[in-house]
Amino acid sequence: MGFLRVKSTPAAALLSFTAIISLVYALNFMFFADCYVTGGADCFTLLSNGTSEGMNSWGNGGPETAFNGVLMFGIFISTAIILNEGAKGKWSTMIPVMMGLATMTAVLWLYWGNDLDSAETPKYVTPILLVAYTAAYFLLKGEDEVDDGLSDFSPGQNIKDTPALISLSLVTLMGGYYCFRALLSPESVSDLVEPGALAHGLGAPSDVTVAVGGSLFLVYFLWTILTILDGASGKWAIIHPGIFALLAVTIQNYVGYASAGDEARRAITDATIQDAVAGPLALLLVLFSYYRLRPEGIEDGMTNAGEEWPNKAEDFNVMVISFGLVLGLLFTLNAIMG
């Protein structure tokens, strides 16, 4: 389907490659983060960080890795939208993703210290994804018209609905805080963590894990900024991934807290309470803004498999609820099965 929506076959191939890799990492981190950070010992994981008991990296940063997986999943959705709906005007999606991947590449090499004895695969996979995604962007500049509307971009305050503007501004402030704190001072985030049992992956995260989360946050932060500065028209393609990612974060946190025994969770601190509240709050603010911005054309150009979508507003409402139910079931089954 994707090759039919994206006219450039090389671009479609490159985007499909980045989508597959990001999906594998996203699902692995979302559902098997605790096993990933313990090297896959006596448990199932799609990928392993190559550590074993007694090594410095063993059992550290499971919850943060799981959170990074959710953010990666949202970026996968943005790529899937391009493949399935076409690339015209999707510069607002792709430029922030390229900036996020470039930042991730930088922090992986900057913060990867000698105390990290896990597999260095992410240091090499990320720049490969960056090159593939960037090459796809330039290949899409021709008949796919990925830059449609970019020349008319005139930054300013282009949201007319005041409640929606306030909500998006709050989301921007929250995203900016989490993003730049993680990028510029990852050690301050790690210091707030009350470590738990290493066998459950509850050790304190490394600076690299925190900074990777910041680079992923950067994509969503830039998407929100673009919505404010460029106006709501047609921004469904960058708001939908954010909605689904925040919905996944909310469900993941709830199921994780509800299902884990005392030995399988960290101590509750002010920082964990703040983080637990931030996800659902951001989800409510984004959803509120989205529905308020429908009259301003946020769903303009929204298609279904490249075709006109007459009942898109109603169908999207059902899609969000269905996605939440399916994801809730998957997280619950994963928790029950251990």
XYZ file of C-alpha atoms in Angstrom:
338
model
C 0.000 0.000 0.000
C 2.780 2.404 0.921
C 4.494 2.102 -2.434
C 1.230 3.124 -4.118
C 0.885 6.294 -2.004
C 4.524 7.381 -2.269
C 5.399 7.857 -5.922
C 9.176 7.599 -5.496
C 9.952 3.901 -5.123
C 13.427 4.477 -3.589
C 11.888 6.884 -1.049
C 9.158 4.371 -0.213
C 11.775 1.658 0.279
C 13.849 3.861 2.590
C 10.811 4.940 4.601
C 9.668 1.326 4.885
C 13.130 0.401 6.170
C 13.070 3.122 8.838
C 9.489 2.207 9.781
C 10.350 -1.483 10.275
C 13.447 -0.781 12.371
C 11.675 1.808 14.527
C 8.690 -0.519 15.015
C 10.888 -3.425 16.135
C 12.727 -1.229 18.655
C 9.488 0.406 19.786
C 7.658 -2.870 20.447
C 10.704 -4.395 22.101
C 11.086 -1.455 24.476
C 7.351 -1.021 25.109
C 6.697 -4.621 26.098
C 10.057 -6.184 26.969
C 12.166 -3.340 28.406
C 12.860 -5.137 31.688
C 14.140 -8.159 29.798
C 16.068 -5.994 27.322
C 18.125 -4.324 30.076
C 18.863 -7.654 31.760
C 20.282 -9.139 28.595
C 17.367 -11.449 27.851
C 18.300 -13.843 30.641
C 15.457 -16.284 31.422
C 12.878 -14.082 29.685
C 11.699 -13.138 26.218
C 12.901 -10.091 24.315
C 13.106 -9.276 20.614
C 16.433 -7.520 21.160
C 18.927 -7.587 23.997
C 21.407 -4.986 25.211
C 24.002 -7.720 25.597
C 24.550 -7.404 29.340
C 24.738 -10.136 31.939
C 24.538 -10.163 35.709
C 27.513 -8.442 37.288
C 28.081 -6.011 34.422
C 27.652 -2.267 35.012
C 24.693 -1.898 32.644
C 22.760 -4.936 33.860
C 19.239 -4.164 35.087
C 19.417 -0.402 34.682
C 16.785 1.912 33.202
C 13.951 -0.488 32.373
C 11.087 2.008 32.918
C 12.908 4.738 30.993
C 13.625 2.319 28.141
C 9.940 1.363 28.053
C 8.980 5.029 27.881
C 11.432 5.616 25.029
C 9.757 2.752 23.197
C 6.388 4.477 23.376
C 7.887 7.668 21.943
C 9.482 5.630 19.150
C 6.104 4.039 18.446
C 4.579 7.470 17.823
C 7.350 8.276 15.354
C 6.719 4.950 13.620
C 3.062 5.970 13.260
C 4.107 9.254 11.631
C 6.151 7.339 9.044
C 3.303 4.887 8.468
C 0.980 7.837 7.790
C 3.328 9.108 5.082
C 3.564 5.672 3.481
C -0.163 5.049 3.609
C -1.495 8.535 2.851
C 1.202 10.116 0.688
C 4.039 12.546 1.325
C 2.600 15.780 -0.056
C 3.106 18.596 2.453
C 4.579 16.248 5.064
C 7.671 18.432 5.588
C 6.151 19.382 8.939
C 6.338 15.719 9.918
C 9.726 14.856 8.482
C 11.912 17.829 9.394
C 11.310 17.440 13.170
C 11.958 13.682 12.900
C 15.260 14.342 11.124
C 16.229 16.804 13.846
C 15.304 14.268 16.514
C 17.353 11.503 14.864
C 20.321 13.847 14.438
C 20.106 14.803 18.117
C 19.817 11.144 19.134
C 22.922 10.299 17.122
C 24.815 13.104 18.854
C 23.791 12.180 22.411
C 24.486 8.482 21.876
C 28.095 9.276 21.014
C 28.427 12.153 23.490
C 27.103 10.414 26.602
C 28.208 6.857 25.920
C 30.883 6.442 28.591
C 33.273 3.689 29.593
C 30.913 2.674 32.403
C 28.411 1.422 29.808
C 29.181 -2.178 28.972
C 26.045 -2.941 26.970
C 25.958 -3.631 23.232
C 26.806 -0.531 21.176
C 24.364 -1.371 18.367
C 22.206 1.776 18.894
C 25.267 3.975 18.251
C 25.376 2.660 14.691
C 21.714 1.919 13.960
C 20.594 5.484 14.717
C 22.873 7.271 12.209
C 21.897 4.682 9.589
C 18.238 5.517 10.213
C 19.054 9.224 10.033
C 20.762 8.835 6.653
C 17.950 6.649 5.275
C 15.201 8.983 6.486
C 17.012 12.099 5.251
C 17.634 10.516 1.856
C 13.931 9.641 1.643
C 13.037 13.248 2.386
C 15.147 14.566 -0.475
C 13.799 11.911 -2.840
C 10.269 13.048 -1.933
C 10.932 16.634 -2.997
C 10.034 15.869 -6.609
C 6.683 14.517 -7.718
C 5.702 13.591 -4.146
C 5.763 17.309 -3.215
C 6.856 16.762 0.360
C 7.765 20.477 0.630
C 4.324 21.679 -0.453
C 3.493 24.652 1.750
C 7.006 25.069 3.129
C 7.703 28.171 1.031
C 4.560 29.763 2.483
C 5.561 29.041 6.072
C 5.418 32.326 7.957
C 6.035 31.761 11.670
C 3.615 33.526 13.951
C 0.799 32.849 16.349
C -1.655 31.199 13.953
C -4.091 29.477 16.316
C -7.369 31.395 16.536
C -9.097 29.410 19.280
C -7.846 30.742 22.614
C -8.556 27.632 24.751
C -6.761 25.453 22.188
C -3.833 27.874 22.105
C -3.547 27.822 25.897
C -3.660 24.012 25.911
C -1.007 23.678 23.200
C 1.160 26.267 24.959
C 0.994 24.235 28.176
C 1.927 21.085 26.252
C 4.833 22.983 24.696
C 6.085 24.130 28.096
C 5.835 20.624 29.516
C 7.518 19.082 26.474
C 10.273 21.685 26.447
C 10.979 21.098 30.140
C 11.269 17.319 29.800
C 13.109 17.545 26.480
C 15.865 20.002 27.343
C 16.353 18.756 30.894
C 16.992 15.266 29.522
C 19.277 16.525 26.743
C 21.306 19.069 28.672
C 21.403 17.516 32.129
C 20.594 13.803 31.943
C 22.463 13.121 35.166
C 20.010 15.338 37.062
C 17.168 13.085 35.851
C 19.023 9.917 36.836
C 19.738 11.344 40.291
C 15.995 11.685 40.954
C 15.445 7.949 40.450
C 15.089 5.720 43.504
C 16.568 2.460 42.146
C 14.777 -0.839 42.596
C 15.594 -4.488 42.002
C 18.089 -4.927 39.181
C 16.565 -8.292 38.274
C 13.408 -6.405 37.279
C 15.355 -3.768 35.333
C 14.705 -1.094 37.963
C 18.211 0.259 38.361
C 18.821 3.957 37.686
C 18.987 4.817 33.964
C 22.223 5.784 32.275
C 22.733 9.296 30.925
C 22.443 7.814 27.430
C 18.991 6.336 28.096
C 17.734 9.639 29.509
C 19.220 11.713 26.679
C 17.739 9.406 24.026
C 14.357 10.089 25.613
C 15.077 13.815 25.326
C 15.882 13.492 21.616
C 12.570 11.689 21.070
C 10.753 14.320 23.097
C 12.283 16.922 20.784
C 10.270 15.593 17.826
C 6.941 16.002 19.646
C 8.003 19.395 20.997
C 8.768 20.623 17.460
C 5.506 19.193 16.112
C 3.550 21.155 18.720
C 5.513 24.340 18.022
C 4.837 23.974 14.290
C 1.119 23.590 14.935
C 1.099 26.894 16.800
C 3.390 28.772 14.412
C 1.958 27.472 11.130
C -1.680 27.111 12.095
C -3.893 24.087 12.638
C -4.865 23.426 9.014
C -3.817 19.933 7.953
C -1.816 19.211 11.115
C -3.647 15.933 11.783
C -0.603 14.076 10.458
C 1.598 15.355 13.294
C -1.032 15.476 16.041
C -2.256 11.889 15.573
C 1.145 10.302 16.415
C 1.284 12.450 19.555
C -2.209 11.386 20.617
C -1.452 7.691 20.155
C 1.930 7.961 21.908
C 0.441 9.799 24.907
C -2.421 7.313 25.086
C 0.130 4.491 25.149
C 2.129 6.257 27.880
C -0.975 6.652 30.041
C -2.023 3.007 29.656
C 1.529 1.740 30.104
C 1.969 3.651 33.371
C -1.398 2.575 34.765
C -0.974 -1.114 33.946
C 2.605 -1.040 35.198
C 1.687 0.439 38.576
C -1.422 -1.715 38.968
C 0.152 -5.049 38.050
C 3.626 -4.876 39.594
C 4.293 -6.280 43.054
C 6.350 -4.388 45.615
C 9.570 -6.013 44.439
C 8.830 -5.134 40.802
C 8.340 -1.397 41.220
C 10.431 1.507 42.373
C 9.669 3.517 45.481
C 7.105 6.270 44.879
C 8.763 9.685 44.998
C 7.723 13.218 44.122
C 9.475 12.812 40.771
C 7.600 9.611 39.877
C 4.281 11.174 40.867
C 5.059 14.186 38.678
C 5.913 11.972 35.720
C 2.844 9.797 36.246
C 0.568 12.849 36.226
C 2.296 14.567 33.289
C 1.381 11.886 30.723
C -2.409 11.844 31.251
C -2.460 15.629 31.598
C -0.636 16.087 28.288
C -3.011 13.593 26.636
C -6.063 15.519 27.854
C -4.607 18.826 26.693
C -3.730 17.509 23.224
C -7.126 15.854 22.765
C -8.897 18.998 23.956
C -6.875 21.111 21.516
C -7.489 18.674 18.657
C -11.258 18.753 19.015
C -11.288 22.525 19.492
C -9.234 22.960 16.312
C -11.497 20.975 14.022
C -13.249 24.171 12.890
C -9.791 25.593 12.002
C -9.161 22.690 9.628
C -6.865 20.439 11.624
C -8.341 17.491 9.685
C -8.037 19.159 6.273
C -6.575 16.690 3.787
C -7.067 13.750 6.134
C -7.489 10.609 4.027
C -7.963 6.894 4.528
C -5.459 4.858 2.501
C -5.110 7.863 0.211
C -8.839 8.104 -0.458
C -11.371 10.703 0.636
C -12.716 10.063 4.122
C -16.305 11.372 4.387
C -16.844 10.438 8.066
C -13.299 11.092 9.215
C -14.199 12.937 12.426
C -16.515 10.220 13.725
C -14.283 7.400 12.529
C -11.233 8.929 14.190
C -13.089 9.097 17.509
C -13.788 5.368 17.250
C -10.183 4.723 16.161
C -8.762 6.388 19.286
C -11.055 4.397 21.585
C -10.300 1.143 19.745
C -6.557 1.802 19.872
C -6.773 2.411 23.607
C -8.719 -0.805 24.197
C -6.350 -2.938 22.106
C -3.245 -1.421 23.656
C -4.693 -1.795 27.147
C -5.356 -5.470 26.445
C -1.830 -6.012 25.118
C -0.170 -4.306 28.082
C -2.382 -6.255 30.477
C -1.637 -9.598 28.816
C 2.073 -8.769 28.837
C 1.908 -7.998 32.564
C -0.037 -11.184 33.350
C 2.354 -13.350 31.344
C 5.350 -11.723 33.029
